PDB file of C-alpha atoms in Angstrom:
ATOM      1  CA  MET A 895       0.855  11.171 -12.301  1.00 69.00           C
ATOM      2  CA  THR A 896      -1.362  13.015  -9.972  1.00 91.00           C
ATOM      3  CA  ASP A 897      -4.199  10.542 -10.081  1.00 94.00           C
ATOM      4  CA  ALA A 898      -1.760   7.431  -9.857  1.00 97.00           C
ATOM      5  CA  LEU A 899       0.162   8.882  -6.886  1.00 98.00           C
ATOM      6  CA  PHE A 900      -3.311   9.491  -5.258  1.00 98.00           C
ATOM      7  CA  ARG A 901      -4.494   5.955  -5.682  1.00 97.00           C
ATOM      8  CA  TYR A 902      -1.155   4.525  -4.530  1.00 98.00           C
ATOM      9  CA  VAL A 903      -1.242   6.477  -1.516  1.00 98.00           C
ATOM     10  CA  LEU A 904      -4.871   5.315  -0.674  1.00 98.00           C
ATOM     11  CA  ARG A 905      -3.713   1.841  -1.037  1.00 98.00           C
ATOM     12  CA  LEU A 906      -1.111   2.219   1.684  1.00 98.00           C
ATOM     13  CA  GLY A 907      -3.453   4.225   3.854  1.00 98.00           C
ATOM     14  CA  ASP A 908      -6.405   1.991   3.479  1.00 98.00           C
ATOM     15  CA  LEU A 909      -4.400  -1.034   4.558  1.00 98.00           C
ATOM     16  CA  SER A 910      -3.573   0.662   7.875  1.00 98.00           C
ATOM     17  CA  LEU A 911      -7.038   2.064   8.371  1.00 98.00           C
ATOM     18  CA  VAL A 912      -8.827  -1.221   7.721  1.00 98.00           C
ATOM     19  CA  LEU A 913      -6.382  -3.226   9.726  1.00 98.00           C
ATOM     20  CA  GLY A 914      -6.366  -0.731  12.696  1.00 98.00           C
ATOM     21  CA  GLN A 915     -10.152  -1.003  12.698  1.00 97.00           C
ATOM     22  CA  ARG A 916      -9.978  -4.757  12.768  1.00 97.00           C
ATOM     23  CA  LEU A 917      -7.504  -4.929  15.675  1.00 97.00           C
ATOM     24  CA  GLY A 918      -9.568  -2.428  17.461  1.00 95.00           C
ATOM     25  CA  GLU A 919     -12.260  -5.002  17.746  1.00 95.00           C
ATOM     26  CA  TRP A 920     -10.236  -6.696  20.169  1.00 93.00           C
ATOM     27  CA  VAL A 921     -10.344  -4.080  22.799  1.00 91.00           C
ATOM     28  CA  GLY A 922     -11.863  -5.483  26.031  1.00 91.00           C
ATOM     29  CA  HIS A 923     -12.021  -8.971  24.427  1.00 87.00           C
ATOM     30  CA  ALA A 924      -8.373 -10.212  24.320  1.00 86.00           C
ATOM     31  CA  PRO A 925      -7.386 -13.285  26.307  1.00 86.00           C
ATOM     32  CA  ALA A 926      -5.402 -11.131  28.835  1.00 86.00           C
ATOM     33  CA  LEU A 927      -5.047  -7.426  29.728  1.00 83.00           C
ATOM     34  CA  GLU A 928      -1.472  -7.245  28.406  1.00 87.00           C
ATOM     35  CA  GLU A 929      -2.752  -8.531  24.972  1.00 91.00           C
ATOM     36  CA  ASP A 930      -5.684  -6.196  25.045  1.00 85.00           C
ATOM     37  CA  LEU A 931      -3.274  -3.404  25.550  1.00 91.00           C
ATOM     38  CA  GLY A 932      -0.832  -4.676  22.955  1.00 92.00           C
ATOM     39  CA  LEU A 933      -3.281  -5.061  20.210  1.00 96.00           C
ATOM     40  CA  ALA A 934      -4.820  -1.633  20.967  1.00 95.00           C
ATOM     41  CA  ASN A 935      -1.357   0.110  20.825  1.00 97.00           C
ATOM     42  CA  ILE A 936      -0.815  -1.535  17.386  1.00 97.00           C
ATOM     43  CA  ALA A 937      -4.130  -0.457  16.085  1.00 97.00           C
ATOM     44  CA  LEU A 938      -3.393   3.084  17.350  1.00 97.00           C
ATOM     45  CA  ASP A 939      -0.092   2.954  15.399  1.00 98.00           C
ATOM     46  CA  LEU A 940      -1.986   1.904  12.246  1.00 98.00           C
ATOM     47  CA  ILE A 941      -4.595   4.477  12.473  1.00 97.00           C
ATOM     48  CA  GLY A 942      -1.916   7.138  12.983  1.00 97.00           C
ATOM     49  CA  GLN A 943      -0.361   5.889   9.767  1.00 98.00           C
ATOM     50  CA  ALA A 944      -3.724   6.035   8.059  1.00 98.00           C
ATOM     51  CA  ARG A 945      -4.061   9.622   9.122  1.00 97.00           C
ATOM     52  CA  LEU A 946      -0.780  10.791   7.485  1.00 98.00           C
ATOM     53  CA  LEU A 947      -1.252   8.838   4.430  1.00 98.00           C
ATOM     54  CA  LEU A 948      -4.956   9.581   3.893  1.00 98.00           C
ATOM     55  CA  SER A 949      -4.312  13.218   4.656  1.00 97.00           C
ATOM     56  CA  TYR A 950      -1.622  13.313   1.940  1.00 98.00           C
ATOM     57  CA  ALA A 951      -3.987  11.616  -0.459  1.00 98.00           C
ATOM     58  CA  GLY A 952      -6.494  14.493   0.084  1.00 97.00           C
ATOM     59  CA  GLU A 953      -3.836  16.880  -0.568  1.00 97.00           C
ATOM     60  CA  ILE A 954      -2.866  15.004  -3.811  1.00 97.00           C
ATOM     61  CA  GLU A 955      -6.412  14.885  -4.949  1.00 96.00           C
ATOM     62  CA  GLY A 956      -6.785  18.667  -4.638  1.00 95.00           C
ATOM     63  CA  ARG A 957     -10.593  18.477  -4.114  1.00 94.00           C
ATOM     64  CA  GLY A 958     -10.393  19.912  -0.501  1.00 93.00           C
ATOM     65  CA  ARG A 959     -11.067  16.485   1.319  1.00 93.00           C
ATOM     66  CA  GLY A 960      -9.218  15.964   4.657  1.00 92.00           C
ATOM     67  CA  GLU A 961      -8.224  12.884   6.278  1.00 92.00           C
ATOM     68  CA  ASP A 962     -11.898  12.308   7.903  1.00 91.00           C
ATOM     69  CA  ASP A 963     -13.471  12.853   4.535  1.00 92.00           C
ATOM     70  CA  VAL A 964     -11.161  10.402   2.709  1.00 94.00           C
ATOM     71  CA  ALA A 965     -11.137   7.788   5.557  1.00 92.00           C
ATOM     72  CA  PHE A 966     -14.941   7.713   6.195  1.00 92.00           C
ATOM     73  CA  LEU A 967     -16.992   9.047   3.417  1.00 92.00           C
ATOM     74  CA  ARG A 968     -16.102   6.740   0.441  1.00 94.00           C
ATOM     75  CA  GLU A 969     -18.086   3.839  -0.924  1.00 94.00           C
ATOM     76  CA  GLN A 970     -17.034   0.284  -0.558  1.00 94.00           C
ATOM     77  CA  GLY A 971     -15.490   0.129  -4.105  1.00 95.00           C
ATOM     78  CA  GLU A 972     -13.469   3.089  -3.534  1.00 97.00           C
ATOM     79  CA  TYR A 973     -11.550   1.438  -0.751  1.00 97.00           C
ATOM     80  CA  LEU A 974      -8.107  -0.082  -2.069  1.00 97.00           C
ATOM     81  CA  ASN A 975      -6.785  -2.142   0.860  1.00 98.00           C
ATOM     82  CA  PRO A 976      -5.840  -5.831   0.117  1.00 97.00           C
ATOM     83  CA  VAL A 977      -8.519  -8.163   1.003  1.00 97.00           C
ATOM     84  CA  LEU A 978      -6.348  -9.811   3.746  1.00 97.00           C
ATOM     85  CA  ALA A 979      -6.579  -6.752   5.997  1.00 98.00           C
ATOM     86  CA  GLU A 980     -10.493  -6.977   6.089  1.00 97.00           C
ATOM     87  CA  GLN A 981     -10.608 -10.706   6.986  1.00 96.00           C
ATOM     88  CA  PRO A 982     -12.386 -11.370  10.418  1.00 97.00           C
ATOM     89  CA  ASN A 983     -10.384 -11.718  13.484  1.00 97.00           C
ATOM     90  CA  GLY A 984     -11.482 -15.142  14.425  1.00 97.00           C
ATOM     91  CA  ASP A 985      -9.756 -16.455  17.508  1.00 97.00           C
ATOM     92  CA  PHE A 986      -6.371 -14.773  18.933  1.00 97.00           C
ATOM     93  CA  GLY A 987      -4.273 -17.052  16.901  1.00 97.00           C
ATOM     94  CA  HIS A 988      -6.107 -16.317  13.643  1.00 98.00           C
ATOM     95  CA  THR A 989      -5.659 -12.610  14.331  1.00 98.00           C
ATOM     96  CA  ILE A 990      -1.849 -13.204  15.110  1.00 98.00           C
ATOM     97  CA  VAL A 991      -1.276 -15.042  11.736  1.00 98.00           C
ATOM     98  CA  ARG A 992      -2.996 -12.371   9.910  1.00 98.00           C
ATOM     99  CA  GLN A 993      -0.790  -9.634  11.751  1.00 98.00           C
ATOM    100  CA  VAL A 994       2.467 -11.525  10.962  1.00 98.00           C
ATOM    101  CA  LEU A 995       1.713 -11.780   7.204  1.00 98.00           C
ATOM    102  CA  ILE A 996       0.855  -7.951   7.069  1.00 98.00           C
ATOM    103  CA  ASP A 997       3.462  -6.897   9.498  1.00 98.00           C
ATOM    104  CA  ALA A 998       6.280  -8.518   7.574  1.00 98.00           C
ATOM    105  CA  PHE A 999       4.819  -7.149   4.411  1.00 98.00           C
ATOM    106  CA  GLN A1000       4.639  -3.494   5.706  1.00 98.00           C
ATOM    107  CA  LEU A1001       8.215  -3.697   7.256  1.00 98.00           C
ATOM    108  CA  GLU A1002       9.838  -4.844   3.905  1.00 98.00           C
ATOM    109  CA  LEU A1003       7.872  -2.244   1.969  1.00 98.00           C
ATOM    110  CA  TYR A1004       8.646   0.749   4.291  1.00 98.00           C
ATOM    111  CA  GLN A1005      12.140  -0.169   4.625  1.00 98.00           C
ATOM    112  CA  ARG A1006      12.601   0.368   1.046  1.00 98.00           C
ATOM    113  CA  MET A1007      10.285   3.268   0.672  1.00 98.00           C
ATOM    114  CA  THR A1008      12.433   5.324   2.985  1.00 98.00           C
ATOM    115  CA  SER A1009      14.417   6.217   0.041  1.00 98.00           C
ATOM    116  CA  SER A1010      11.266   7.128  -2.143  1.00 98.00           C
ATOM    117  CA  ALA A1011      11.647   9.857  -4.816  1.00 98.00           C
ATOM    118  CA  ASP A1012       8.579  11.203  -3.033  1.00 98.00           C
ATOM    119  CA  GLU A1013       9.755  13.121   0.064  1.00 98.00           C
ATOM    120  CA  ARG A1014       6.501  12.898   1.819  1.00 98.00           C
ATOM    121  CA  LEU A1015       6.228   9.251   1.466  1.00 98.00           C
ATOM    122  CA  ALA A1016       9.814   8.594   2.444  1.00 98.00           C
ATOM    123  CA  ALA A1017       9.203  10.705   5.768  1.00 98.00           C
ATOM    124  CA  ILE A1018       5.914   8.814   6.443  1.00 98.00           C
ATOM    125  CA  ALA A1019       7.759   5.452   5.729  1.00 98.00           C
ATOM    126  CA  ALA A1020      10.640   6.307   7.911  1.00 98.00           C
ATOM    127  CA  LYS A1021       8.404   7.024  10.921  1.00 97.00           C
ATOM    128  CA  SER A1022       6.203   3.929  10.224  1.00 98.00           C
ATOM    129  CA  VAL A1023       8.917   1.391   9.731  1.00 98.00           C
ATOM    130  CA  LYS A1024      10.014   1.877  13.338  1.00 96.00           C
ATOM    131  CA  GLU A1025       6.504   0.963  14.472  1.00 98.00           C
ATOM    132  CA  VAL A1026       5.919  -1.835  12.054  1.00 98.00           C
ATOM    133  CA  ALA A1027       9.221  -3.400  13.253  1.00 98.00           C
ATOM    134  CA  TYR A1028       7.850  -3.488  16.879  1.00 97.00           C
ATOM    135  CA  HIS A1029       4.429  -4.893  15.373  1.00 98.00           C
ATOM    136  CA  LEU A1030       6.177  -7.906  13.753  1.00 98.00           C
ATOM    137  CA  ARG A1031       8.308  -8.513  17.125  1.00 98.00           C
ATOM    138  CA  TYR A1032       5.048  -8.721  18.937  1.00 97.00           C
ATOM    139  CA  SER A1033       3.052 -10.900  16.320  1.00 98.00           C
ATOM    140  CA  SER A1034       5.877 -13.287  15.419  1.00 98.00           C
ATOM    141  CA  GLY A1035       6.761 -13.745  18.956  1.00 98.00           C
ATOM    142  CA  TRP A1036       3.194 -14.908  19.731  1.00 98.00           C
ATOM    143  CA  LEU A1037       3.177 -16.969  16.588  1.00 98.00           C
ATOM    144  CA  VAL A1038       6.223 -18.861  17.703  1.00 98.00           C
ATOM    145  CA  ARG A1039       4.598 -19.436  21.142  1.00 97.00           C
ATOM    146  CA  LEU A1040       1.449 -20.676  19.719  1.00 98.00           C
ATOM    147  CA  GLY A1041       2.983 -22.703  16.835  1.00 98.00           C
ATOM    148  CA  ASP A1042       5.577 -24.401  19.005  1.00 97.00           C
ATOM    149  CA  GLY A1043       3.180 -24.502  21.925  1.00 96.00           C
ATOM    150  CA  THR A1044       0.453 -27.018  22.778  1.00 97.00           C
ATOM    151  CA  GLU A1045      -1.068 -29.528  20.223  1.00 97.00           C
ATOM    152  CA  GLU A1046      -4.309 -27.476  20.176  1.00 97.00           C
ATOM    153  CA  SER A1047      -2.465 -24.024  19.656  1.00 98.00           C
ATOM    154  CA  HIS A1048      -0.331 -25.510  16.903  1.00 98.00           C
ATOM    155  CA  ALA A1049      -3.352 -26.935  15.056  1.00 98.00           C
ATOM    156  CA  ARG A1050      -5.263 -23.572  15.293  1.00 98.00           C
ATOM    157  CA  VAL A1051      -2.360 -21.411  13.931  1.00 98.00           C
ATOM    158  CA  GLN A1052      -1.626 -23.904  11.337  1.00 98.00           C
ATOM    159  CA  SER A1053      -5.374 -23.924  10.203  1.00 98.00           C
ATOM    160  CA  ALA A1054      -5.515 -20.042  10.178  1.00 98.00           C
ATOM    161  CA  LEU A1055      -2.252 -19.999   8.166  1.00 98.00           C
ATOM    162  CA  GLU A1056      -3.726 -22.209   5.557  1.00 97.00           C
ATOM    163  CA  THR A1057      -6.870 -20.190   5.483  1.00 96.00           C
ATOM    164  CA  LEU A1058      -5.122 -16.807   5.249  1.00 97.00           C
ATOM    165  CA  TRP A1059      -2.386 -17.724   2.925  1.00 97.00           C
ATOM    166  CA  PRO A1060      -4.123 -17.395  -0.412  1.00 95.00           C
ATOM    167  CA  TYR A1061      -4.820 -13.767   0.318  1.00 95.00           C
ATOM    168  CA  THR A1062      -1.087 -13.033   0.438  1.00 96.00           C
ATOM    169  CA  VAL A1063      -0.990 -13.381  -3.384  1.00 95.00           C
ATOM    170  CA  GLU A1064      -2.646 -10.012  -3.611  1.00 95.00           C
ATOM    171  CA  LEU A1065       0.129  -8.244  -1.877  1.00 96.00           C
ATOM    172  CA  PHE A1066       2.546  -8.990  -4.610  1.00 95.00           C
ATOM    173  CA  ALA A1067       0.408  -9.131  -7.488  1.00 92.00           C
ATOM    174  CA  GLU A1068       1.968  -6.174  -9.536  1.00 93.00           C
ATOM    175  CA  ASP A1069      -0.319  -4.086 -11.655  1.00 94.00           C
ATOM    176  CA  GLU A1070       0.007  -1.050 -13.869  1.00 95.00           C
ATOM    177  CA  LEU A1071      -0.057   1.340 -10.919  1.00 96.00           C
ATOM    178  CA  ASP A1072       2.564  -0.670  -9.010  1.00 97.00           C
ATOM    179  CA  ARG A1073       4.785  -0.602 -11.984  1.00 97.00           C
ATOM    180  CA  ALA A1074       4.288   3.003 -12.584  1.00 97.00           C
ATOM    181  CA  MET A1075       5.076   3.928  -9.185  1.00 98.00           C
ATOM    182  CA  ALA A1076       8.296   1.742  -9.174  1.00 98.00           C
ATOM    183  CA  ASP A1077       9.262   3.259 -12.639  1.00 97.00           C
ATOM    184  CA  GLN A1078       8.997   6.696 -10.957  1.00 97.00           C
ATOM    185  CA  GLY A1079      10.963   5.747  -7.995  1.00 98.00           C
ATOM    186  CA  VAL A1080       8.176   6.216  -5.568  1.00 98.00           C
ATOM    187  CA  ALA A1081       7.814   2.696  -4.559  1.00 98.00           C
ATOM    188  CA  PRO A1082      10.057  -0.419  -4.673  1.00 98.00           C
ATOM    189  CA  ARG A1083       9.394  -3.269  -6.962  1.00 98.00           C
ATOM    190  CA  LEU A1084       7.016  -5.733  -5.520  1.00 97.00           C
ATOM    191  CA  SER A1085       9.210  -8.556  -6.736  1.00 97.00           C
ATOM    192  CA  GLU A1086      12.030  -7.378  -4.524  1.00 98.00           C
ATOM    193  CA  VAL A1087       9.575  -6.904  -1.482  1.00 98.00           C
ATOM    194  CA  GLN A1088       8.109 -10.321  -1.939  1.00 97.00           C
ATOM    195  CA  GLY A1089      11.630 -12.019  -2.045  1.00 97.00           C
ATOM    196  CA  ALA A1090      12.578 -10.354   1.274  1.00 98.00           C
ATOM    197  CA  TRP A1091       9.033 -11.273   2.708  1.00 98.00           C
ATOM    198  CA  CYS A1092       9.255 -14.836   1.829  1.00 98.00           C
ATOM    199  CA  GLU A1093      12.786 -15.135   3.604  1.00 98.00           C
ATOM    200  CA  ARG A1094      11.314 -13.493   6.740  1.00 98.00           C
ATOM    201  CA  ILE A1095       8.207 -15.507   6.826  1.00 98.00           C
ATOM    202  CA  ASP A1096       9.970 -18.832   6.391  1.00 98.00           C
ATOM    203  CA  THR A1097      12.196 -17.886   9.167  1.00 98.00           C
ATOM    204  CA  ILE A1098       9.434 -17.105  11.464  1.00 98.00           C
ATOM    205  CA  LEU A1099       7.375 -20.279  10.281  1.00 98.00           C
ATOM    206  CA  THR A1100      10.384 -22.565  11.051  1.00 98.00           C
ATOM    207  CA  GLU A1101      10.808 -21.365  14.461  1.00 98.00           C
ATOM    208  CA  ALA A1102       7.128 -21.716  15.006  1.00 98.00           C
ATOM    209  CA  THR A1103       7.214 -25.262  13.732  1.00 98.00           C
ATOM    210  CA  LEU A1104       4.608 -24.333  11.080  1.00 98.00           C
ATOM    211  CA  LYS A1105       4.407 -25.564   7.432  1.00 98.00           C
ATOM    212  CA  ARG A1106       4.175 -23.015   4.786  1.00 97.00           C
ATOM    213  CA  PRO A1107       1.064 -23.657   2.807  1.00 96.00           C
ATOM    214  CA  PRO A1108       1.399 -24.258  -1.079  1.00 92.00           C
ATOM    215  CA  HIS A1109       0.603 -21.490  -3.572  1.00 85.00           C
ATOM    216  CA  ARG A1110      -3.106 -21.251  -4.436  1.00 83.00           C
ATOM    217  CA  PRO A1111      -4.806 -18.686  -6.814  1.00 79.00           C
ATOM    218  CA  HIS A1112      -6.436 -15.804  -5.286  1.00 78.00           C
ATOM    219  CA  ALA A1113      -9.744 -14.576  -6.562  1.00 69.00           C
ATOM    220  CA  TRP A1114     -10.091 -11.301  -4.613  1.00 68.00           C
ATOM    221  CA  HIS A1115      -8.448  -8.101  -5.790  1.00 87.00           C
ATOM    222  CA  GLY A1116      -9.019  -5.326  -3.148  1.00 94.00           C
ATOM    223  CA  LYS A1117      -6.304  -3.252  -4.488  1.00 93.00           C
ATOM    224  CA  ARG A1118      -8.790  -2.673  -7.390  1.00 92.00           C
ATOM    225  CA  GLY A1119     -11.720  -1.855  -5.301  1.00 94.00           C
ATOM    226  CA  GLN A1120     -13.098  -5.528  -5.284  1.00 93.00           C
ATOM    227  CA  HIS A1121     -13.700  -6.749  -1.815  1.00 93.00           C
ATOM    228  CA  SER A1122     -15.123  -9.523   0.321  1.00 91.00           C
ATOM    229  CA  GLU A1123     -18.361  -9.113   2.033  1.00 92.00           C
ATOM    230  CA  HIS A1124     -16.539  -8.334   5.291  1.00 94.00           C
ATOM    231  CA  LEU A1125     -15.443  -4.888   4.206  1.00 93.00           C
ATOM    232  CA  GLY A1126     -18.969  -3.777   4.098  1.00 92.00           C
ATOM    233  CA  TYR A1127     -19.629  -4.609   7.776  1.00 92.00           C
ATOM    234  CA  ILE A1128     -16.453  -2.892   8.861  1.00 93.00           C
ATOM    235  CA  LEU A1129     -17.535   0.347   6.983  1.00 91.00           C
ATOM    236  CA  THR A1130     -21.015   0.157   8.422  1.00 91.00           C
ATOM    237  CA  GLU A1131     -19.614   0.453  11.767  1.00 89.00           C
ATOM    238  CA  MET A1132     -16.614   2.777  11.000  1.00 89.00           C
ATOM    239  CA  GLN A1133     -18.734   5.413   8.984  1.00 89.00           C
ATOM    240  CA  HIS A1134     -21.791   5.488  11.151  1.00 87.00           C
ATOM    241  CA  LEU A1135     -20.900   8.480  13.126  1.00 85.00           C
ATOM    242  CA  GLN A1136     -19.828  10.567  10.207  1.00 83.00           C
ATOM    243  CA  ARG A1137     -22.757   9.618   8.004  1.00 82.00           C
ATOM    244  CA  SER A1138     -25.288  10.144  10.802  1.00 84.00           C
ATOM    245  CA  TYR A1139     -23.784  13.392  11.838  1.00 83.00           C
ATOM    246  CA  PRO A1140     -21.798  14.919   8.924  1.00 83.00           C
ATOM    247  CA  GLY A1141     -19.026  16.984  10.068  1.00 77.00           C
ATOM    248  CA  ALA A1142     -19.368  15.951  13.666  1.00 75.00           C
ATOM    249  CA  ARG A1143     -16.422  16.667  15.887  1.00 72.00           C
ATOM    250  CA  TRP A1144     -15.369  15.723  19.494  1.00 61.00           C
TER     251      TRP A1144
END
């Protein structure tokens, strides 16, 4: 149970950590100051979630590792985030599509996890669900503006949706760990999360005048430590300070 819970909490924490790092790349590069601040605030929320989750993971592991050790001192194959989170930002519309897909997933997951049998996870979910609800309002609002905007903006976000859609399969690909956590009441069934996610996404896409892409198989499995090449570049930058100056503090 301890090892399974450790790995499950890592999955949750790594998703927020890697996506937060990706969004941080927009600071100083967003199309307008307001969006620069908006994306930065979402990134900070995600890093805050990652701190809570990875700190808890270190406690579960029982090897004396704190949140920084867990976050920065693992090898690529030890990270368990879904591959969707590590995909490059692309243009602003591409980032917004990725954000909507993940925001909707986190919202449906955390809403159900507030009643987790694990009191610590339930508390983290209760805090996170408020943040994620705002994240989805922001990202879905932009997706509607872009999708139902100009011909070019519509074409760009539709193309991004078709590129990123296959990666969503992994979010709901239930494995032995997911089943074990659901059986113990720690996490909801992914099939339940998927049903609610599909309804929410379909509503957003309809308003944005975008077409939902057809189902396609997904070859990557970041939840099992099998990642795209993009994660390596993220970790090189993210881990540079800790690996160059072990134990460094501000």
